[in-house]
Coordinates of C-alpha atoms and ligand atoms in Angstrom, one line a residue:
Chain A
M1 CA 0.0 0.0 0.0
S2 CA 1.1 3.5 -0.7
V3 CA 1.5 6.5 1.5
L4 CA 0.0 9.9 0.5
V5 CA 1.8 13.1 1.4
L6 CA 0.3 16.6 1.3
I7 CA 2.8 18.8 -0.6
E8 CA 2.9 22.6 -0.3
P9 CA 5.0 24.2 -3.0
D10 CA 8.4 25.6 -1.9
D11 CA 7.8 24.3 1.7
E12 CA 10.8 22.8 3.5
L13 CA 8.4 21.2 6.0
A14 CA 6.7 19.3 3.2
L15 CA 10.0 17.8 2.1
Q16 CA 10.5 16.7 5.7
A17 CA 7.0 15.1 5.6
V18 CA 8.1 13.1 2.5
T19 CA 11.0 11.7 4.6
L20 CA 8.5 10.5 7.3
A21 CA 6.3 9.1 4.6
R22 CA 9.3 7.2 3.1
S23 CA 10.1 5.7 6.5
L24 CA 6.6 3.9 6.5
G25 CA 7.6 1.8 3.4
G26 CA 5.7 1.5 0.1
P27 CA 5.4 3.9 -2.7
V28 CA 5.0 7.6 -1.8
Q29 CA 2.3 9.5 -3.7
G30 CA 2.0 13.3 -3.3
I31 CA -1.0 15.6 -3.5
S32 CA -0.6 19.3 -4.2
I33 CA -3.2 21.9 -4.8
G34 CA -1.8 23.4 -8.0
P35 CA 1.7 22.8 -9.4
A36 CA 4.5 21.7 -7.1
D37 CA 7.8 19.9 -7.3
A38 CA 8.6 17.1 -4.8
P39 CA 10.6 13.9 -4.7
V40 CA 7.6 11.6 -4.7
D41 CA 6.8 8.6 -7.0
V42 CA 3.6 10.1 -8.3
L43 CA 2.4 13.7 -7.7
H44 CA -1.4 14.2 -8.0
V45 CA -2.0 17.8 -8.8
A46 CA -5.5 18.8 -7.7
Q47 CA -7.1 21.5 -9.9
V48 CA -8.7 23.8 -7.3
D49 CA -9.3 27.4 -8.3
G50 CA -8.7 30.5 -6.2
S51 CA -7.1 31.2 -2.9
Y52 CA -6.4 28.9 0.0
A53 CA -9.6 27.2 1.4
P54 CA -8.9 24.5 4.0
G55 CA -12.2 22.8 3.2
A56 CA -11.4 22.5 -0.5
W57 CA -7.9 21.1 0.2
A58 CA -9.4 18.6 2.6
A59 CA -12.1 17.6 0.1
A60 CA -9.3 17.0 -2.5
V61 CA -7.3 14.8 -0.1
V62 CA -10.4 12.8 0.9
Q63 CA -11.4 12.1 -2.7
L64 CA -7.8 11.0 -3.5
V65 CA -7.8 8.8 -0.4
E66 CA -11.0 7.1 -1.7
R67 CA -9.3 6.4 -5.1
L68 CA -5.8 5.3 -3.9
A69 CA -6.7 3.7 -0.6
P70 CA -3.3 4.5 1.0
S71 CA -2.2 3.1 4.3
A72 CA -1.5 6.6 5.7
V73 CA -1.8 10.3 4.9
V74 CA 1.1 12.5 6.0
A75 CA 1.1 16.3 6.1
P76 CA 3.8 18.8 7.1
G77 CA 3.5 20.0 10.7
S78 CA 2.9 23.6 9.5
D79 CA -0.2 25.7 10.3
R80 CA -1.8 24.6 7.0
G81 CA -0.7 21.0 7.2
N82 CA -2.1 20.6 10.7
E83 CA -5.3 22.4 9.7
V84 CA -6.0 20.5 6.5
L85 CA -5.3 17.1 8.1
A86 CA -7.6 18.0 11.0
H87 CA -10.3 18.7 8.4
V88 CA -9.6 15.4 6.8
A89 CA -9.8 13.6 10.2
A90 CA -13.1 15.3 11.0
R91 CA -14.6 14.3 7.6
L92 CA -13.5 10.7 7.9
D93 CA -14.1 10.5 11.6
L94 CA -10.6 9.1 12.2
P95 CA -8.0 9.9 14.8
L96 CA -5.1 12.3 13.9
A97 CA -1.7 12.3 15.4
A98 CA -0.2 15.7 15.1
N99 CA 3.6 16.5 15.2
V100 CA 4.9 12.9 14.9
T101 CA 8.6 12.3 15.2
E102 CA 8.6 8.6 14.5
M103 CA 6.2 5.8 13.5
R104 CA 6.6 2.1 14.1
G105 CA 3.8 -0.1 12.8
D106 CA 0.6 1.5 14.3
E107 CA 2.6 3.2 17.1
V108 CA 3.7 6.8 16.9
T109 CA 5.9 9.1 18.9
R110 CA 4.5 12.6 18.9
Q111 CA 5.4 16.0 20.4
R112 CA 3.5 17.5 23.3
W113 CA 4.2 20.9 25.0
G114 CA 5.8 22.2 21.8
G115 CA 8.3 19.4 21.9
S116 CA 9.3 19.6 25.6
L117 CA 7.6 16.2 26.1
L118 CA 7.0 13.1 23.9
E119 CA 4.0 10.8 23.8
E120 CA 4.1 7.3 22.5
A121 CA 0.6 6.4 21.3
R122 CA -1.3 3.8 19.3
L123 CA -3.3 4.8 16.2
G124 CA -6.1 2.3 15.7
E125 CA -6.8 0.0 12.7
G126 CA -7.2 1.4 9.2
L127 CA -6.0 4.6 7.5
K128 CA -3.4 6.5 9.6
L129 CA -3.5 10.3 9.6
L130 CA -0.4 12.1 10.9
T131 CA 1.6 15.3 10.5
A132 CA 5.4 15.4 10.7
A133 CA 6.9 17.4 13.5
P134 CA 8.9 20.4 12.1
H135 CA 12.6 19.8 11.9
A136 CA 12.4 16.3 13.2
F137 CA 13.3 14.9 9.8
E138 CA 15.8 15.7 7.1
A139 CA 14.3 17.1 3.9
A140 CA 13.8 14.5 1.2
A141 CA 15.9 15.1 -1.9
G142 CA 15.7 13.5 -5.3
R143 CA 13.8 13.9 -8.5
A144 CA 10.1 14.2 -9.0
G145 CA 8.3 11.1 -10.6
A146 CA 5.2 11.2 -12.7
T147 CA 2.6 13.9 -12.5
E148 CA -1.1 13.3 -12.7
S149 CA -3.8 16.0 -12.7
F150 CA -7.3 15.6 -11.2
A151 CA -10.3 17.8 -10.5
P152 CA -11.9 17.2 -7.2
A153 CA -15.7 17.7 -6.9
L154 CA -16.2 20.6 -4.5
A155 CA -19.4 21.5 -2.7
E156 CA -20.2 25.1 -1.8
A157 CA -19.5 24.5 1.8
D158 CA -15.9 23.4 0.9
T159 CA -15.0 26.9 -0.2
A160 CA -17.1 29.0 2.2
V161 CA -14.1 29.7 4.3
R162 CA -11.2 31.0 2.1
V163 CA -8.6 33.7 2.1
V164 CA -10.2 36.8 0.7
E165 CA -7.2 39.1 1.0
S166 CA -3.4 38.8 1.7
V167 CA -1.7 41.7 3.3
G168 CA 2.1 42.2 3.2
A169 CA 4.0 42.7 6.4
S170 CA 5.5 46.1 7.2
T171 CA 9.1 45.6 6.4
G172 CA 10.9 46.6 9.5
G173 CA 14.3 45.1 10.3
I174 CA 15.4 41.5 10.4
S175 CA 12.7 38.9 11.1
L176 CA 13.1 37.0 14.3
A177 CA 12.5 33.6 12.7
E178 CA 15.3 34.2 10.1
A179 CA 17.9 36.1 12.1
K180 CA 21.4 34.6 12.4
V181 CA 21.7 36.0 15.9
V182 CA 18.9 36.6 18.4
V183 CA 19.5 38.6 21.6
S184 CA 16.6 37.8 23.8
G185 CA 15.6 39.3 27.2
G186 CA 13.4 38.1 30.0
R187 CA 12.1 39.4 33.3
G188 CA 15.7 40.1 34.3
V189 CA 15.8 43.0 31.8
G190 CA 13.5 44.8 34.2
S191 CA 11.7 47.3 32.0
A192 CA 10.9 48.3 28.4
E193 CA 13.8 50.8 28.5
G194 CA 16.1 48.1 29.8
F195 CA 16.0 46.5 26.3
A196 CA 18.2 49.3 24.9
V197 CA 21.3 47.3 25.8
L198 CA 19.9 44.3 23.9
E199 CA 19.0 46.5 20.9
E200 CA 22.5 47.8 20.9
L201 CA 24.1 44.4 20.8
A202 CA 21.6 43.0 18.3
G203 CA 22.2 46.0 16.1
L204 CA 26.0 45.5 16.2
L205 CA 25.6 41.8 15.2
G206 CA 22.9 42.4 12.6
G207 CA 20.5 40.3 14.6
A208 CA 17.1 40.5 16.1
V209 CA 15.8 41.1 19.6
G210 CA 13.6 38.4 21.2
C211 CA 12.0 38.1 24.6
S212 CA 10.2 35.8 27.0
R213 CA 6.4 35.7 27.7
V214 CA 6.9 37.6 31.0
V215 CA 8.1 40.5 28.9
T216 CA 5.2 40.5 26.5
S217 CA 2.7 40.1 29.3
A218 CA 4.2 43.1 31.0
G219 CA 3.8 45.1 27.7
W220 CA 7.6 45.8 27.5
R221 CA 7.7 44.3 24.0
P222 CA 5.1 43.3 21.3
H223 CA 4.1 39.6 21.1
A224 CA 5.8 39.4 17.7
D225 CA 9.1 39.4 19.6
Q226 CA 8.1 36.5 21.9
V227 CA 10.2 33.3 21.6
G228 CA 8.6 30.0 22.8
Q229 CA 5.8 27.5 22.6
T230 CA 3.2 30.1 22.0
G231 CA 5.5 32.6 20.3
T232 CA 8.0 32.3 17.5
K233 CA 10.3 29.3 17.0
V234 CA 13.8 30.5 16.2
S235 CA 16.9 28.7 14.8
P236 CA 19.8 31.2 14.7
E237 CA 23.5 30.4 14.8
L238 CA 23.6 32.0 18.2
Y239 CA 20.9 32.7 20.8
V240 CA 21.8 35.0 23.6
A241 CA 19.4 34.5 26.5
C242 CA 19.6 37.4 28.9
G243 CA 17.8 37.3 32.3
I244 CA 15.7 34.4 31.1
S245 CA 15.2 31.5 33.6
G246 CA 14.8 28.7 31.1
A247 CA 11.2 27.5 31.5
T248 CA 10.3 24.6 29.2
Q249 CA 7.9 26.7 27.2
H250 CA 10.6 29.2 26.4
I251 CA 13.2 26.5 25.5
A252 CA 10.6 25.0 23.1
G253 CA 11.1 28.2 21.0
C254 CA 14.9 28.4 21.0
K255 CA 16.1 24.8 21.1
G256 CA 16.7 25.0 17.4
A257 CA 19.5 27.4 17.9
K258 CA 23.0 26.1 17.0
K259 CA 24.6 27.6 20.1
L260 CA 23.1 29.2 23.2
L261 CA 24.8 31.8 25.4
A262 CA 23.1 32.4 28.7
I263 CA 23.6 35.5 30.8
N264 CA 22.0 35.2 34.2
G265 CA 22.7 36.4 37.7
D266 CA 21.7 33.1 39.2
P267 CA 24.3 30.4 38.8
E268 CA 21.6 27.8 39.5
A269 CA 19.2 29.1 36.7
T270 CA 17.8 26.2 34.5
I271 CA 18.8 28.1 31.4
F272 CA 22.4 27.1 32.0
A273 CA 21.4 23.4 31.6
H274 CA 20.5 24.3 28.0
A275 CA 23.4 26.6 27.3
D276 CA 26.7 26.0 25.5
Y277 CA 28.2 29.1 27.0
A278 CA 27.5 30.8 30.3
V279 CA 28.2 34.2 31.8
I280 CA 27.1 34.8 35.4
G281 CA 26.2 38.2 36.5
D282 CA 24.1 41.3 35.8
L283 CA 23.0 41.6 32.2
H284 CA 23.0 45.4 32.5
E285 CA 26.7 45.4 33.1
I286 CA 27.6 42.5 30.9
L287 CA 25.8 43.5 27.6
P288 CA 27.3 47.0 27.4
A289 CA 30.7 45.5 28.0
I290 CA 30.2 43.0 25.2
S291 CA 29.1 45.8 22.8
A292 CA 32.1 47.9 23.8
E293 CA 34.4 45.0 23.2
L294 CA 32.9 44.3 19.8
R295 CA 33.4 48.0 18.8
K296 CA 37.0 47.9 20.1
A297 CA 37.7 44.7 18.2
R298 CA 36.3 46.2 15.0
A299 CA 38.2 49.4 15.3
A300 CA 41.5 47.5 15.7
Chain B
M1 CA -23.8 38.3 21.1
R2 CA -23.6 34.9 22.8
I3 CA -20.0 33.7 22.8
L4 CA -18.6 30.4 24.1
V5 CA -14.9 29.8 24.9
A6 CA -13.4 26.4 25.5
V7 CA -10.5 26.2 27.9
K8 CA -8.3 23.4 29.3
R9 CA -6.5 23.2 32.7
V10 CA -2.8 22.5 32.3
P11 CA 0.1 22.4 34.7
I12 CA 2.8 25.2 34.7
T13 CA 5.8 22.9 34.2
G14 CA 8.6 25.4 35.0
G15 CA 12.2 24.4 34.1
R16 CA 12.0 20.7 34.1
I17 CA 9.2 18.1 33.4
V18 CA 9.1 15.2 35.9
L19 CA 6.8 12.3 35.1
T20 CA 4.8 10.1 37.5
D21 CA 6.3 6.6 38.1
D22 CA 4.0 4.9 35.6
G23 CA 5.0 7.4 32.9
Q24 CA 1.3 8.3 32.2
A25 CA 1.3 11.9 33.4
I26 CA 3.3 14.9 34.5
Q27 CA 4.2 14.9 38.2
T28 CA 2.1 17.9 39.3
R29 CA 2.4 17.8 43.1
H30 CA 4.5 20.9 43.3
L31 CA 3.1 22.7 40.3
G32 CA 0.6 25.5 39.7
F33 CA -2.0 25.3 36.9
T34 CA -3.3 27.6 34.2
I35 CA -4.9 27.6 30.7
S36 CA -3.0 28.0 27.4
P37 CA -2.1 31.6 26.6
H38 CA -4.0 31.1 23.3
E39 CA -7.2 30.4 25.2
E40 CA -6.6 33.3 27.6
C41 CA -6.5 35.6 24.6
G42 CA -9.7 33.9 23.4
V43 CA -11.5 34.7 26.7
E44 CA -10.2 38.3 26.6
E45 CA -11.4 38.8 23.0
A46 CA -14.8 37.4 23.8
V47 CA -15.2 39.6 26.9
R48 CA -14.2 42.7 24.8
I49 CA -16.7 41.9 22.1
V50 CA -19.5 41.5 24.7
E51 CA -18.4 44.6 26.6
A52 CA -18.7 46.6 23.3
Q53 CA -21.8 44.9 21.9
G54 CA -23.7 43.4 24.8
G55 CA -24.4 39.7 25.4
E56 CA -22.9 36.8 27.3
V57 CA -19.6 34.9 27.5
V58 CA -19.8 31.3 28.6
V59 CA -16.6 29.3 29.4
L60 CA -16.6 25.6 29.0
T61 CA -14.0 23.0 30.2
L62 CA -13.7 19.3 30.4
G63 CA -11.4 18.4 33.2
P64 CA -11.0 17.4 36.9
A65 CA -12.9 19.0 39.7
E66 CA -9.9 21.4 40.3
A67 CA -10.5 22.9 36.8
E68 CA -13.2 25.1 38.4
E69 CA -10.2 27.2 39.4
Q70 CA -9.5 27.9 35.7
L71 CA -13.2 28.7 35.0
R72 CA -13.1 31.2 37.9
E73 CA -9.9 32.8 36.4
C74 CA -11.8 33.2 33.1
M75 CA -14.8 34.7 34.9
A76 CA -12.4 37.1 36.7
I77 CA -11.4 38.4 33.2
G78 CA -15.1 38.9 32.6
A79 CA -16.8 35.7 31.4
D80 CA -20.3 35.4 32.8
R81 CA -20.7 31.8 33.7
G82 CA -19.0 28.4 33.4
I83 CA -19.9 24.9 32.3
H84 CA -17.7 22.2 33.8
L85 CA -17.7 18.6 32.4
V86 CA -16.0 16.8 35.3
S87 CA -13.6 13.9 34.6
D88 CA -10.3 13.0 36.1
E89 CA -9.1 11.1 33.1
E90 CA -7.3 12.4 30.0
W91 CA -9.5 12.3 26.9
D92 CA -8.2 12.1 23.3
A93 CA -9.1 14.8 20.8
Q94 CA -12.1 13.0 19.2
A95 CA -13.7 12.1 22.5
T96 CA -13.1 15.7 23.8
A97 CA -14.7 17.2 20.8
A98 CA -17.7 14.9 21.1
A99 CA -18.2 15.8 24.8
L100 CA -17.9 19.6 24.0
V101 CA -20.3 19.3 21.1
E102 CA -23.0 17.8 23.4
A103 CA -22.5 20.5 26.0
I104 CA -22.6 23.2 23.3
R105 CA -25.8 21.8 21.8
A106 CA -27.5 21.8 25.2
E107 CA -26.8 25.6 25.4
A108 CA -27.0 26.7 21.8
P109 CA -27.3 28.9 19.9
F110 CA -24.0 30.8 20.1
D111 CA -23.0 33.4 17.6
L112 CA -19.3 32.7 18.1
I113 CA -17.4 29.7 19.6
V114 CA -13.8 30.3 20.4
F115 CA -11.0 27.7 20.9
G116 CA -7.3 27.8 21.3
N117 CA -5.3 27.0 18.1
E118 CA -3.8 24.1 20.1
S119 CA -4.0 23.0 23.7
A120 CA -0.8 23.7 25.7
D121 CA -0.3 20.1 26.9
A122 CA -1.6 17.7 24.2
G123 CA -1.1 20.0 21.2
N124 CA -3.6 18.0 19.0
Y125 CA -4.4 21.0 16.7
Q126 CA -7.9 19.6 16.0
V127 CA -10.6 19.8 18.7
G128 CA -12.0 23.1 17.4
I129 CA -12.1 21.8 13.8
R130 CA -13.9 18.6 14.9
V131 CA -16.5 20.6 16.8
A132 CA -17.1 22.8 13.7
Y133 CA -17.8 19.7 11.5
A134 CA -20.1 18.2 14.1
L135 CA -22.1 21.5 14.4
G136 CA -21.9 22.3 10.7
L137 CA -20.3 25.7 11.3
P138 CA -17.6 27.5 9.4
I139 CA -14.2 27.6 11.1
V140 CA -11.1 29.8 10.8
T141 CA -8.0 28.8 12.7
G142 CA -4.9 30.4 14.2
L143 CA -6.2 34.0 14.4
K144 CA -4.1 37.0 15.5
G145 CA -6.8 39.5 14.5
L146 CA -10.6 39.4 14.8
V147 CA -13.3 42.0 14.1
V148 CA -16.9 41.0 14.7
S149 CA -19.7 43.3 13.4
D150 CA -23.0 43.1 11.6
G151 CA -23.3 39.3 11.9
R152 CA -19.9 38.8 10.2
A153 CA -16.3 38.1 11.4
R154 CA -13.2 39.4 9.7
A155 CA -10.4 37.1 10.8
E156 CA -6.7 37.5 10.3
Q157 CA -3.9 34.9 10.4
E158 CA -0.2 35.8 10.5
T159 CA 1.9 34.3 7.7
A160 CA 5.6 34.4 6.9
S161 CA 5.0 37.3 4.5
G162 CA 2.2 39.2 6.3
R163 CA -1.4 38.4 7.0
D164 CA -4.2 36.3 5.4
V165 CA -7.7 37.6 5.8
Y166 CA -10.9 35.5 6.0
E167 CA -14.5 36.7 6.2
V168 CA -17.3 34.5 7.5
G169 CA -20.9 34.9 8.5
L170 CA -21.9 34.2 12.0
P171 CA -22.5 31.8 13.7
A172 CA -18.9 30.6 13.3
I173 CA -16.1 29.0 15.1
V174 CA -12.6 30.5 15.5
T175 CA -9.4 29.2 17.0
V176 CA -7.0 31.9 18.2
K177 CA -3.3 32.4 19.1
E178 CA -1.6 34.4 21.7
G179 CA -0.8 37.9 20.4
L180 CA -4.5 38.4 19.4
N181 CA -4.7 40.9 22.3
L182 CA -3.0 41.6 25.6
P183 CA -5.2 40.0 28.3
R184 CA -6.0 42.2 31.3
Y185 CA -4.8 41.4 34.8
P186 CA -8.0 40.8 36.8
S187 CA -8.6 43.2 39.6
V188 CA -9.3 42.0 43.2
P189 CA -13.0 43.0 43.0
A190 CA -13.2 41.1 39.6
K191 CA -11.8 38.0 41.3
L192 CA -14.3 38.3 44.1
R193 CA -17.2 38.7 41.7
A194 CA -16.0 35.7 39.8
N195 CA -16.4 33.6 42.9
R196 CA -20.1 34.3 42.9
K197 CA -20.7 33.6 39.2
P198 CA -22.5 30.3 38.4
V199 CA -20.8 27.2 37.3
A200 CA -22.8 24.2 36.1
A201 CA -20.9 21.0 36.8
Q202 CA -21.7 17.6 35.5
A203 CA -19.8 14.3 35.7
V204 CA -19.0 12.7 32.3
G205 CA -17.6 9.2 31.5
R206 CA -14.7 8.8 29.1
P207 CA -15.3 6.7 26.0
P208 CA -12.3 4.5 24.7
S209 CA -9.5 6.5 23.2
R210 CA -8.9 6.1 19.4
L211 CA -5.5 7.7 19.7
Q212 CA -4.4 5.7 22.7
K213 CA -1.6 7.1 24.9
L214 CA 0.8 4.4 25.9
R215 CA 3.4 6.4 27.8
L216 CA 5.1 9.8 28.1
V217 CA 8.8 10.3 27.6
V218 CA 10.9 13.3 28.6
P219 CA 13.2 13.8 25.6
A220 CA 16.9 13.3 26.2
G221 CA 18.6 16.7 27.0
R222 CA 21.5 18.1 25.1
G223 CA 23.8 16.3 27.5
K224 CA 26.2 19.3 27.4
Q225 CA 27.9 21.2 30.1
A226 CA 27.9 24.9 29.5
E227 CA 31.4 26.4 29.2
I228 CA 31.6 29.2 31.7
L229 CA 33.1 32.3 30.0
G230 CA 33.3 34.3 33.2
R231 CA 31.5 36.4 35.8
G232 CA 30.4 39.9 35.1
P233 CA 31.7 42.4 32.5
E234 CA 35.2 40.9 32.6
A235 CA 33.7 38.0 30.5
A236 CA 33.2 40.4 27.5
P237 CA 36.5 39.5 25.6
A238 CA 35.8 35.8 26.0
V239 CA 32.2 36.3 24.6
V240 CA 33.5 38.3 21.6
E241 CA 36.1 35.6 20.9
I242 CA 33.3 33.0 20.9
M243 CA 31.2 35.2 18.6
R244 CA 34.1 35.4 16.2
R245 CA 34.7 31.7 16.2
L246 CA 31.0 31.2 15.4
G247 CA 31.3 33.7 12.6
V248 CA 28.6 36.0 13.9
A249 CA 30.8 38.9 15.2
Ligands
FAD1 C1 1.2 27.0 28.2 C2 2.3 28.0 28.4 C3 2.9 28.5 27.3 C4 3.9 29.4 27.5 N1 4.6 29.9 26.4 C5 5.7 30.7 26.5 C6 6.4 31.2 25.4 O1 6.0 31.0 24.3 N2 7.6 31.9 25.7 C7 8.0 32.1 27.0 O2 9.1 32.8 27.1 N3 7.3 31.7 28.0 C8 6.2 31.0 27.8 N4 5.5 30.6 29.0 C9 5.9 31.1 30.3 C10 7.0 30.4 30.9 O3 6.4 29.3 31.7 C11 7.8 31.3 31.9 O4 6.8 31.9 32.8 C12 8.5 32.4 31.2 O5 9.3 31.9 30.1 C13 9.5 33.0 32.2 O6 10.1 34.2 31.7 P1 11.5 34.7 32.2 O7 12.5 33.7 32.1 O8 11.7 36.0 31.5 O9 11.1 35.1 33.7 P2 11.6 34.4 35.1 O10 11.3 33.0 35.1 O11 11.1 35.3 36.2 O12 13.2 34.5 35.1 C14 13.9 35.7 35.2 C15 15.4 35.4 35.2 O13 16.2 36.6 35.1 C16 17.3 36.4 36.0 N5 17.7 37.8 36.3 C17 17.0 38.7 37.0 N6 17.7 39.9 37.0 C18 18.8 39.7 36.3 C19 19.9 40.6 35.9 N7 19.9 41.9 36.2 N8 20.9 40.1 35.1 C20 20.8 38.8 34.7 N9 19.8 37.9 35.0 C21 18.8 38.4 35.8 C22 16.8 35.6 37.1 O14 17.9 34.9 37.8 C23 15.9 34.6 36.5 O15 16.6 33.4 36.1 C24 4.4 29.8 28.8 C25 3.7 29.2 29.9 C26 2.7 28.3 29.7 C27 2.0 27.7 30.9
AMP2 N1 -10.5 19.3 27.9 C1 -10.8 20.4 27.2 N2 -11.8 21.2 27.7 C2 -12.1 22.3 27.0 N3 -11.6 22.7 25.9 C3 -10.6 21.9 25.4 C4 -10.2 20.7 26.0 N4 -9.2 20.2 25.2 C5 -9.1 21.0 24.1 N5 -9.9 22.0 24.2 C6 -10.0 23.2 23.3 O1 -9.6 22.8 22.0 C7 -8.4 23.6 21.7 C8 -7.5 22.7 20.8 O2 -7.0 21.6 21.5 P1 -6.2 20.4 20.9 O3 -6.9 19.9 19.7 O4 -6.0 19.4 21.9 O5 -4.9 21.0 20.5 C9 -7.9 24.1 23.0 O6 -7.1 25.2 22.9 C10 -9.1 24.3 23.8 O7 -9.7 25.6 23.4

């Protein structure tokens, strides 16, 4: 039996989902809404007009499932991947395992708490529905196989909810999710004004400023700057955590960083257990000293 | 406007998750509890809409007897009353959705039903969508912006390149994310008022799970020992040296 994968064009997470699908054995068939390129054996291109409509995407998946009778449907663990597969699960009245990191037979390992905890669970008999946890798999490489086109039959209700307008972001500075360096502050920064020393260092490094939830709840920074389980997930070369204690929900957002430098006054702070480099002391003394040292090194 | 918000009691895990001996749950003896920040924003949004347009906000939870604490917190933000489906067990997403649907049907109609985009603990990303299908209502997920007027909702999602906008007629279901608004800190009088608001509690029995939890596992740590670069500002040269080595300085 084959495995069906939901492909979004130009989506790294979809290529990761292909890797999970390959691990299940059997041929891998893809479904995309409109043209896409992916290393699958057969790509079924659904002809669905217009902007994104989760119901229409789900209807297309369900109709292809009926035709191909795959053993599993895998989607990327993206907002849309999780959304479309939940629609499919509701339509077929089947369980759905979201953010799976591994599958063995009918058992899955999946992420809870934004990846701070894993759950081993059994999916019952029949068609398995799962999404691939982001960055738990290498992206699949290779050439695309055959392409087939199909036109799913859509009901009016399938397209009742759809994107009616897409608004561009205000282009201000380096985006948190893409930044090579993130200088992030927590309660220890003490105030909105206290972030000036983080801004200065981030500016010198061409990086972005992030923060913990305590900071956004206090209104010191906008939620767009929050790193963590309910904020942005970042994966810079270097994450500098300043005055952040290291709660699991914060770590969930920065564990993708290549290296973590923690600056904290408390030598026992949990953040040090997640850090590659540690500086113990007051961030308000240490950050200006680092910025000054950087300037000095550059002038030399 | 009649608005229902579904919330779930979860532990505040702090710096390290410790499991019970049987590996079935988080050891919560020394922990506090809360609801997901997504859901808290959902409650705040519902209260703001009703403050502006009149109506009622009902909060609904499926959870242990202690989850009344979370319903009271939502009522301190401004919800009018609570519905509590009482069960000590953990339910899978399908069973949860079915139980919530039954409770919602008993209280219907609602103009707007609000869920978190995902629960903080289980992260199933699906209960709201399942409820929408069962009730035959349109659903928009992951909202960071919501305007409700004239029987319609304009709903905004954040994307990598900006925002996607949806428009749906009411009644509708939405799932929301933290950042939708900045929830208020309830005042002491608001907390006292919350204690007098009604909660309808009813015991419910859990059906068999179709996504059956076998055990929980704490992922292996990074197994690294942090290299201490120093104490105080004297560490600055060592930090810059590391930044150079990493190619970011
Ligand atoms: C469901 C859920 C989701 C959540 N999602 C998120 C999320 O997405 N992101 C997030 O961040 N949190 C999240 N949280 C909150 C999280 O549990 C913590 O409450 C939060 O991360 C703590 O923030 P903090 O480290 O800034 O504050 P604290 O825990 O108070 O830590 C402050 C630290 O600063 C240090 N410090 C103080 N002064 C100084 C100084 N002058 N110099 C150096 N160090 C100093 C202290 O030693 C301490 O370690 C979530 C919680 C829940 C329950
Ligand atoms: N036990 C519960 N009681 C009330 N609402 C819940 C419960 N479980 C999930 N929900 C709601 O469904 C949303 C999505 O949950 P999930 O599908 O588990 O990620 C949550 O944010 C809540 O709004």
